[in-house]
Amino acid sequence: MSPTTTTILLSSLATGTIITASSYHWLMAWIGLEMNTLAILPLVSKQHHPRATEAATKYFMTQAAASATILFASTMNAWQTGTWDIINSTDTTANTLLTMALAMKLGLAPMHFWLPEVLQGSNMKTAMIITTWQKLAPMALIIQTHNNLSTTILLTMGLVSSMTGGWAGLNQTQTRKIMAYSSIAHLGWMATIVTIMPNIMLLNLVLYLLMTTSMFYTLVLLNSKNIKDMATSWTTSPTTTSMTMLILLSLGGLPPLTGFMPKWLILEELTTQNLTTAATIMAMSALLSLFFYLRLSYTSTITLSPNTTTTKHKWRFKQTTNTLLLTTTLPMSILMLPLTPMLL
């Protein structure tokens, strides 16, 4: 794909998200979501491979269905209330439909089936865009309407997502699918807290974006598509491999790393609201996710793969990938836990 085409597509992607996040009218929000979907499709299908075409088709169908449902919900709300304002979505049926549609756009369980398949069919950089930037527009709509959305539905979806992300991720060997289930689990944590304390959800979203971006970019640098590739990644760059372990543990939510912060705050808030059962289930599901993060970090850094050569470094071309994005996101992905009191 030519640089001009890529620039136009990425600009359209950014514009769509900004239109949705800054809109006050439901039709403008819908137009932003459609721009977003149409701009990412060529990026998903650019590999000229049946799997990439399949991924683009699945992505298009789910996103189109979700957008149509959002349009239907907003029309129903306008019919009942006489207004198209996003903030004044007060019709219960319309809000339930809206919650389902936004969950489908994000990939929350039980509408999560498209996400692992689409990521597996895309290349690493497109997968990174889908799991990070593409979450911003639906999240902006959820934040704007959180006062009217059903806490019970979101809490249930959050619990199911965190459990699904943990259980389904245990069985995977492909790094993109592991990151997809990791994304589902993290979004579950956000959905659980959004109607109770939107500030914590925003903080969780920012930290999730930082950690996921740095993890995907590490996978791009190490060219690791499955667990077997991770086992030999130390020969490419021992420093990057050791940083990978820290990012993985941070994603798993281990103290004293950044990833512990949102889990700690969410569990504390759920307990304060007397949702002790929900908090316990969330904490148990975090252990499931932690298992496959630990398995990846164990494979990449703690064990050495059987080598037939005596050389310490893998033969390779000079690294051409720009590492600026990784150097900015990585320190924040690991070291931000002491800043918790300032961020609240």
Coordinates of N, CA and C in Angstrom, one line a residue, residues 227-236 299 305-307 314:
I227 N 3.8 -18.4 20.3 CA 4.6 -18.6 21.5 C 6.0 -19.1 21.1
K228 N 6.0 -19.9 20.1 CA 7.3 -20.5 19.6 C 8.3 -19.4 19.2
D229 N 7.8 -18.3 18.5 CA 8.6 -17.2 18.1 C 9.1 -16.4 19.4
M230 N 8.3 -16.4 20.4 CA 8.6 -15.7 21.6 C 9.8 -16.4 22.3
A231 N 9.9 -17.7 22.1 CA 11.0 -18.5 22.8 C 12.3 -18.1 22.2
T232 N 12.4 -17.7 20.9 CA 13.7 -17.4 20.3 C 13.9 -15.9 20.2
S233 N 13.0 -15.1 20.8 CA 13.1 -13.6 20.6 C 14.3 -13.0 21.3
W234 N 14.9 -13.7 22.3 CA 16.0 -13.2 23.0 C 17.3 -13.0 22.1
T235 N 17.4 -13.8 21.1 CA 18.5 -13.7 20.2 C 18.4 -12.4 19.3
T236 N 17.2 -11.9 19.1 CA 17.0 -10.6 18.4 C 17.4 -9.4 19.2
T299 N 8.1 -18.2 28.7 CA 8.6 -18.7 27.5 C 9.7 -17.8 26.9
S305 N 15.4 -21.5 24.5 CA 15.0 -22.5 23.5 C 16.1 -23.4 23.1
P306 N 15.9 -24.7 22.7 CA 17.0 -25.5 22.2 C 17.6 -24.9 20.9
N307 N 18.9 -24.7 20.9 CA 19.6 -24.1 19.8 C 20.6 -25.0 19.2
K314 N 21.0 -14.0 16.5 CA 20.4 -14.5 15.3 C 20.8 -13.6 14.1

